[in-house]
CSV table of C-alpha atoms in Angstrom, one decimal:
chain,number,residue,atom,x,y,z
A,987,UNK,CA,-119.5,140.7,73.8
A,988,UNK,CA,-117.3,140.9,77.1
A,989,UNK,CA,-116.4,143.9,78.6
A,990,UNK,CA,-112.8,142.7,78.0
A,991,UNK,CA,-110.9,140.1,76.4
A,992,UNK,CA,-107.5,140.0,77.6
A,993,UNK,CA,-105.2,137.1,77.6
A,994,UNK,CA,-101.8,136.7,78.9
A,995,UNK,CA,-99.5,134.9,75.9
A,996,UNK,CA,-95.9,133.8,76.3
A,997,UNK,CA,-94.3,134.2,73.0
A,998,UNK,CA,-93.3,130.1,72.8
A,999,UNK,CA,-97.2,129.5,72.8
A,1000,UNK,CA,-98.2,132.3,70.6
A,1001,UNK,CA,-99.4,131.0,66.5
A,1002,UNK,CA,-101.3,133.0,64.7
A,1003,UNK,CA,-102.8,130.0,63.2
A,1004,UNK,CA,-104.9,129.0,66.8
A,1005,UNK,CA,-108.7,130.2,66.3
A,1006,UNK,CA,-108.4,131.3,70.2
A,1007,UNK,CA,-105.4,133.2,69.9
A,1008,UNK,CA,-105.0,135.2,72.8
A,1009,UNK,CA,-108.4,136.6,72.8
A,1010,UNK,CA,-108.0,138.0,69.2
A,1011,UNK,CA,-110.9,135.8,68.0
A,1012,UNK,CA,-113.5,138.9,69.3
A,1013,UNK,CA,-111.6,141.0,67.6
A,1014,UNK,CA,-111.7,140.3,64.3
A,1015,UNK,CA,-115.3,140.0,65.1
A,1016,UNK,CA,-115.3,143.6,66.0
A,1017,UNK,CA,-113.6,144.6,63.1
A,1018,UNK,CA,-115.1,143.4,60.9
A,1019,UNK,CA,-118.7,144.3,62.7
A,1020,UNK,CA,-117.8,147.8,62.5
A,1021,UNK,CA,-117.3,148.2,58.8
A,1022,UNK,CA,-120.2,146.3,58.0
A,1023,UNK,CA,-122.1,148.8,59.7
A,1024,UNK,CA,-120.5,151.7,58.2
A,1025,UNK,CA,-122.0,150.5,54.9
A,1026,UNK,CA,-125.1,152.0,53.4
A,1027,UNK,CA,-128.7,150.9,54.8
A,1028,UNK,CA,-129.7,150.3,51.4
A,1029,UNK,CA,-127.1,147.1,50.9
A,1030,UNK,CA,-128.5,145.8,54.2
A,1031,UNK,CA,-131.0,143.2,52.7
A,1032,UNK,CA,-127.7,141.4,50.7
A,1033,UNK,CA,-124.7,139.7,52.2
A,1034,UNK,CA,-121.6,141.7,53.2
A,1035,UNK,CA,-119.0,140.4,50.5
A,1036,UNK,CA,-114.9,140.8,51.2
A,1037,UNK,CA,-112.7,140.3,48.7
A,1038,UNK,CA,-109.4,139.3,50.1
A,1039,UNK,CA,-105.6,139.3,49.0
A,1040,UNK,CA,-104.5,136.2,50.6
A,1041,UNK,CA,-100.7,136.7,49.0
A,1042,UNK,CA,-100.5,139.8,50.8
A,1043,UNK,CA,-100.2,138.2,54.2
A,1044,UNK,CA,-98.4,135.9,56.0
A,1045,UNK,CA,-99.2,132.4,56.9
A,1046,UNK,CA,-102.2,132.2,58.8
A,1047,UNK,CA,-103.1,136.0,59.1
A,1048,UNK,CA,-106.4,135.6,57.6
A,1049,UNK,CA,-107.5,133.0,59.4
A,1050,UNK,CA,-109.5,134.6,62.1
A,1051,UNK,CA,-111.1,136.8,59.8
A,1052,UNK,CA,-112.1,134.0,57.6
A,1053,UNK,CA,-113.4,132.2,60.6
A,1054,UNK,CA,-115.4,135.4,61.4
A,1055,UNK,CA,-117.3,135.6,57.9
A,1056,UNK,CA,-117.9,132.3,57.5
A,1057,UNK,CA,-119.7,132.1,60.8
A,1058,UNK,CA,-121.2,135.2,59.9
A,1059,UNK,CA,-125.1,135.1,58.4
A,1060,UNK,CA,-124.3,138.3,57.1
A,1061,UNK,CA,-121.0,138.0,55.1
A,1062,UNK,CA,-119.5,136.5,52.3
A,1063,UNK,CA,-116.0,135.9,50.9
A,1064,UNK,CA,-116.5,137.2,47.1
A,1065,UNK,CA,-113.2,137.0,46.1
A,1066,UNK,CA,-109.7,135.6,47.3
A,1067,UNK,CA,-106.4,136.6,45.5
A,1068,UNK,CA,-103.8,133.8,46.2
A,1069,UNK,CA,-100.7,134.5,44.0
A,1070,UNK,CA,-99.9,138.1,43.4
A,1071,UNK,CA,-98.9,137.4,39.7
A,1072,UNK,CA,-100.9,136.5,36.9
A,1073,UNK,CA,-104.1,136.7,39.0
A,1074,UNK,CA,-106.7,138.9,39.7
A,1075,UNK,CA,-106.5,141.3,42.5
A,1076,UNK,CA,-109.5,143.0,44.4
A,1077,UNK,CA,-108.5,146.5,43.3
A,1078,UNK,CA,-109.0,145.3,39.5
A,1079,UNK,CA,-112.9,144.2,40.7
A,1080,UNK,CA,-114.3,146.9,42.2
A,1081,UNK,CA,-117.2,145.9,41.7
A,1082,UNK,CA,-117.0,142.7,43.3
A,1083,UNK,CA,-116.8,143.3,46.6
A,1084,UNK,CA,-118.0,145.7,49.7
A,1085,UNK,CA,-114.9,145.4,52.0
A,1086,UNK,CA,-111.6,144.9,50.8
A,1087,UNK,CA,-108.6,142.9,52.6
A,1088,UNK,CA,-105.3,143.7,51.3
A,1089,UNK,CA,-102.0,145.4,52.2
A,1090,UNK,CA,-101.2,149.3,51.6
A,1091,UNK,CA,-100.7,149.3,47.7
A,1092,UNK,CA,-103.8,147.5,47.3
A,1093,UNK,CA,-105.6,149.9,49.5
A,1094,UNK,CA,-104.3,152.9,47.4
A,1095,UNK,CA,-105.0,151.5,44.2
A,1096,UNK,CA,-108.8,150.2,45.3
A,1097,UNK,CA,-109.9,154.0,46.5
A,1098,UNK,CA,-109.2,155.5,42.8
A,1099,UNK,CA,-111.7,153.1,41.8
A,1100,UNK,CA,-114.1,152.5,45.0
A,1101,UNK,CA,-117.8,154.0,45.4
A,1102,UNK,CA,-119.4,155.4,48.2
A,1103,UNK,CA,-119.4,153.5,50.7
A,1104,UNK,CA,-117.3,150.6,49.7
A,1105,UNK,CA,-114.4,150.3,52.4
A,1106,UNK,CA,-110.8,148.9,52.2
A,1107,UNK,CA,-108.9,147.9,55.1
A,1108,UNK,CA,-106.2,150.4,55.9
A,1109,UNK,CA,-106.0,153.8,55.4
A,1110,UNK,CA,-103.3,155.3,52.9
A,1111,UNK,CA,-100.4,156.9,54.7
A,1112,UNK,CA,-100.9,154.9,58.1
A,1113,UNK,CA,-97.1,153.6,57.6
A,1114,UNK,CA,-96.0,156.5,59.1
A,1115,UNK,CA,-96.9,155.6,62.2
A,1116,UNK,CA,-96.9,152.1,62.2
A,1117,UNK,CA,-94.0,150.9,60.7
A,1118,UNK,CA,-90.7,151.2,63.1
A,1119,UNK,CA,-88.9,153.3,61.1
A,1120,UNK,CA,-91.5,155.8,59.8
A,1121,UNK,CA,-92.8,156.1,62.9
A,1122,UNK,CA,-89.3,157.7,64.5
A,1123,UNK,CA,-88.7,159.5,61.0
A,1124,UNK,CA,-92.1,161.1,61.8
A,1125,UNK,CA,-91.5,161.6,65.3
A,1126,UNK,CA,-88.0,163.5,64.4
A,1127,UNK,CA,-89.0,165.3,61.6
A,1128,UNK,CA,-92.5,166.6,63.3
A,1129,UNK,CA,-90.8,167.8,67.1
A,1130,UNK,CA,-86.7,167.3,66.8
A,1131,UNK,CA,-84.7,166.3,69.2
A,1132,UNK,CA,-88.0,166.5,71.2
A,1133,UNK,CA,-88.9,163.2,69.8
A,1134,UNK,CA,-86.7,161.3,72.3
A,1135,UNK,CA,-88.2,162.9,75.4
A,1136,UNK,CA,-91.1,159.9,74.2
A,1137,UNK,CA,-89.3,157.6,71.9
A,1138,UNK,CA,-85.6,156.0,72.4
A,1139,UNK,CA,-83.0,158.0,70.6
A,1140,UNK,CA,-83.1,155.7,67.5
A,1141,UNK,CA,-81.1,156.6,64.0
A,1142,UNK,CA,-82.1,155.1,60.7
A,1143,UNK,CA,-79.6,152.4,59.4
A,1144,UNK,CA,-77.9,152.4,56.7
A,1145,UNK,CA,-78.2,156.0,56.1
A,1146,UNK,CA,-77.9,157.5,59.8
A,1147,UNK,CA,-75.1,155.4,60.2
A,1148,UNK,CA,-72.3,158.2,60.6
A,1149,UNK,CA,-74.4,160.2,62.4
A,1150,UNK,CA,-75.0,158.1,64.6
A,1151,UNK,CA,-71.3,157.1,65.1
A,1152,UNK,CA,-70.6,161.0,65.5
A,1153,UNK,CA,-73.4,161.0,68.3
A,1154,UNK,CA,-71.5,158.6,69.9
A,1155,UNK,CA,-68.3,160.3,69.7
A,1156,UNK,CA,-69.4,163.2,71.1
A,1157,UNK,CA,-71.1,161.4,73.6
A,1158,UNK,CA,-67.9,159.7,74.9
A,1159,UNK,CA,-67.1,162.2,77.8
A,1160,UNK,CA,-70.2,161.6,79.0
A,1161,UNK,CA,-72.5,158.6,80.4
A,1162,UNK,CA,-71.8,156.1,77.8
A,1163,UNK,CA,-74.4,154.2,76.7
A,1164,UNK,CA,-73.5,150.5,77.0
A,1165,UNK,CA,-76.3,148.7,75.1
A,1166,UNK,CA,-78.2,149.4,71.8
A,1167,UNK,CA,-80.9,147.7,70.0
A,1168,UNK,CA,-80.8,146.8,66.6
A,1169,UNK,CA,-84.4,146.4,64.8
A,1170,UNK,CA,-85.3,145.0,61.5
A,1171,UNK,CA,-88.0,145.9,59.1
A,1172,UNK,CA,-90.0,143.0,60.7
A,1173,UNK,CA,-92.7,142.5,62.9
A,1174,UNK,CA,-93.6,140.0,66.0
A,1175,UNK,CA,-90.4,140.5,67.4
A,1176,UNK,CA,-88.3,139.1,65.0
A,1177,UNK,CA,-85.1,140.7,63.8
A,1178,UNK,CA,-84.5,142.5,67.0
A,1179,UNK,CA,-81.0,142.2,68.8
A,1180,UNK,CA,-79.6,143.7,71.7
A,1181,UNK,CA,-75.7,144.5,71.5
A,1182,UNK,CA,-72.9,146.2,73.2
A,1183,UNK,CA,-71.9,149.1,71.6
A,1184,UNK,CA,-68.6,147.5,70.5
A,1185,UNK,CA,-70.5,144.6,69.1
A,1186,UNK,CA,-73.6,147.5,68.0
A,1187,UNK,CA,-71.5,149.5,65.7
A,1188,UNK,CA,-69.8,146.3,64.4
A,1189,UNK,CA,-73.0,145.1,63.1
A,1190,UNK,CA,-74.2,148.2,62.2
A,1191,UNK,CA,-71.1,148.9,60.1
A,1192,UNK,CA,-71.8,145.8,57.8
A,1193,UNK,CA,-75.1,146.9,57.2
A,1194,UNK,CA,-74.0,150.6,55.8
A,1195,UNK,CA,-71.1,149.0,53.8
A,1196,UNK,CA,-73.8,147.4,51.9
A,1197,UNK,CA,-75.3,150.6,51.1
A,1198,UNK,CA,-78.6,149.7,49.4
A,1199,UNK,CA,-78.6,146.7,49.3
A,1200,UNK,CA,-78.8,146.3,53.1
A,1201,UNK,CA,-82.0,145.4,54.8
A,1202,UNK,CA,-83.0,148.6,56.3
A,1203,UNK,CA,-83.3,148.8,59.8
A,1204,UNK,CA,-83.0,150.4,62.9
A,1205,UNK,CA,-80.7,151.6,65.9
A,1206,UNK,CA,-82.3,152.7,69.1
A,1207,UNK,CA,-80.8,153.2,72.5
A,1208,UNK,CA,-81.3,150.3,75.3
A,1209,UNK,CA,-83.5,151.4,78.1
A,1210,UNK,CA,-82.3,150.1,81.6
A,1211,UNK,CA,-84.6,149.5,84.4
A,1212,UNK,CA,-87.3,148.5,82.3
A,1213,UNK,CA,-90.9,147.5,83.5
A,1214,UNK,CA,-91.1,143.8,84.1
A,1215,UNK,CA,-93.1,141.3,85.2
A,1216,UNK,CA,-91.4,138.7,87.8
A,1217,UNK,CA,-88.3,139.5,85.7
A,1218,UNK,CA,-89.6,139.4,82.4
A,1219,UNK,CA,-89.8,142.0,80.1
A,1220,UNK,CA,-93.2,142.6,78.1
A,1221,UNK,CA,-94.8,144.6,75.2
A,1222,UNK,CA,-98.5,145.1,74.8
A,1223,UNK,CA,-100.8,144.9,71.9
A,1224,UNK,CA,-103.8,147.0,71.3
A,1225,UNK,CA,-106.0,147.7,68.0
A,1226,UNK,CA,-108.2,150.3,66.5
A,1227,UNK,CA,-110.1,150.6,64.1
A,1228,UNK,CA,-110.1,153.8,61.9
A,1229,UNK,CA,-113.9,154.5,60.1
A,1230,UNK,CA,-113.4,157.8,59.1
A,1231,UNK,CA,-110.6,160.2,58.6
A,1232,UNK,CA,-112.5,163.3,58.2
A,1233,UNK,CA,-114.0,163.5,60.7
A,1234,UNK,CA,-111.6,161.1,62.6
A,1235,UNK,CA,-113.2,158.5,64.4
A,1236,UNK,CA,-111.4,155.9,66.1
A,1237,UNK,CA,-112.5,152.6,68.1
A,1238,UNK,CA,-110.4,151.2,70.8
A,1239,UNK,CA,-110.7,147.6,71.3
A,1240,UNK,CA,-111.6,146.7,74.8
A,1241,UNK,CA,-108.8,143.8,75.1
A,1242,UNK,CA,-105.7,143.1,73.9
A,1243,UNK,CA,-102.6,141.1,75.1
A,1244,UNK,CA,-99.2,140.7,76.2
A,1245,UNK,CA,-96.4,139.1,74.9
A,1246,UNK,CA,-93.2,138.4,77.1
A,1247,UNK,CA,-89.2,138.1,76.2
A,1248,UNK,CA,-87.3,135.7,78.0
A,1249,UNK,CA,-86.6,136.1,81.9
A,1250,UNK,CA,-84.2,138.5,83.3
A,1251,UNK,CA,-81.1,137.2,85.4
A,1252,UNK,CA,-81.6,140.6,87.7
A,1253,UNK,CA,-84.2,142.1,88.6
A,1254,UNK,CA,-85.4,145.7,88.0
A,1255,UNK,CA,-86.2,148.1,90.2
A,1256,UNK,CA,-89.2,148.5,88.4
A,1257,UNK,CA,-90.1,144.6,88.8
A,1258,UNK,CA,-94.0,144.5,89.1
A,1259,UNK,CA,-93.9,141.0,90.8
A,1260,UNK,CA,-90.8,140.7,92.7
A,1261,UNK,CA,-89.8,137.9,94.6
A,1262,UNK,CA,-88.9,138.1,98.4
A,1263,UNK,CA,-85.3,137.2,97.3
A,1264,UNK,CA,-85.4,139.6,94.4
A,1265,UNK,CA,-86.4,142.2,97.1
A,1266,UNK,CA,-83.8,141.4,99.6
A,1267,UNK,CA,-80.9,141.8,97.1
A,1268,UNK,CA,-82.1,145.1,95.7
């Protein structure tokens, strides 16, 4: 396998659907090479079987693992899971399967009844750093107002509404801040909008006056003079996979990828790739 497999997506191009999607083809490789080989010696001589929970994931999600197993010598798919009612679901056939594919409540449910050495595909508890808001309810509740010396000052919505409003009160006398970012409970940058603070609080404001019923989300504050790349602003992508929790061991994917928002009017001062206009007027 490459040293590296990094590829450069725009998020117009990006489908999860591609079998070369931005390099991630290697990867599910790797993944799934990994927990294979984590399994005991003694199951070495039979195939590898996964049992997967296709109505657990989107459209396409499981297509690149599929791919991987099926052009795998090694490793069969046992069992797939297509309708989450009135079907069977790999946690209710433990004994059908080596690796397990399915979403957190699966996962939990599978290790009450999984033997040594059978493995599921995410560990219990990982939510609470990989899911937007977990991740800055952990942050908060593990180092304060520490938290935003590394993330943005976010507040959850709808319950952190008023504080939030109160923040900003207090915060009147001083640099206001003009922009915030409203995040849903999503994922590949959906749901994400970035307001005034007028327009902000507006929004905001609709969501806490639906109490629970709302779609919980997120407020975070806007950083200015972001990183970009000839004016366009970026997030990266990287994966691990976690083997073991105790010990921990953790394997960093040598690749990953970038996806890019839409181009910047002005420039940053941070602008990796300026252009020798961009330059002059700064």
């Amino acid at each position: 396998m490459p040293a590296a497999w990094i590829s450069l997506c725009s998020r117009r191009s990006f489908q999860w659907k591609s079998p070369s999607v931005c390099g991630l083809y290697p990867w599910t490789v790797v993944t799934f090479v990994l927990a294979c080989q984590a399994l005991p010696s003694a199951w070495a001589s039979a195939p590898t079987r996964f049992w997967i929970d296709q109505y657990a994931f989107g459209e396409g999600e499981t297509f690149l693992l599929k791919s991987a197993i099926q052009a795998s010598s090694w490793a069969q798919i046992s069992g797939e899971t297509r309708s989450k009612f009135l079907a069977v679901k790999g946690h209710q056939a433990p004994s059908e399967w080596d690796i397990y594919w399915t979403a957190h409540q699966g996962c939990e449910r599978a290790l009450l009844h999984a033997k040594p050495g059978q493995r599921v595909s995410c560990v219990p508890g990982m939510e609470a750093v990989t899911e937007k808001r977990q991740l800055a309810a952990t942050m908060v509740a593990a180092y304060g107002e520490g938290a935003f010396a590394v993330i943005p000052r976010t507040y959850l919505l709808p319950e952190e509404y008023w504080r939030w409003r109160l923040a900003i009160q207090s915060q009147a006398s001083q640099a206001k801040q003009p922009f915030w970012v409203l995040k849903a409970s999503t994922h590949r940058g959906t749901g994400v909008q970035v307001l005034p603070e007028d327009e902000a609080i507006a929004a905001a404001r609709a969501i806490e006056a639906k109490g629970h019923r709302a779609q919980r989300t997120l407020v975070q504050a806007y950083i200015p003079n972001q990183l970009l790349v000839n004016r366009q602003p970026f997030y990266m992508r990287l994966w691990v996979v976690v083997t073991s929790v105790t010990p921990l061991r953790v394997y960093l994917f040598n690749g990953g990828f970038l996806v890019f928002g839409a181009k910047r009017s002005k420039p940053s001062p941070f602008d990796l790739n300026k252009t020798e206009e961009s330059r002059a007027g700064s």
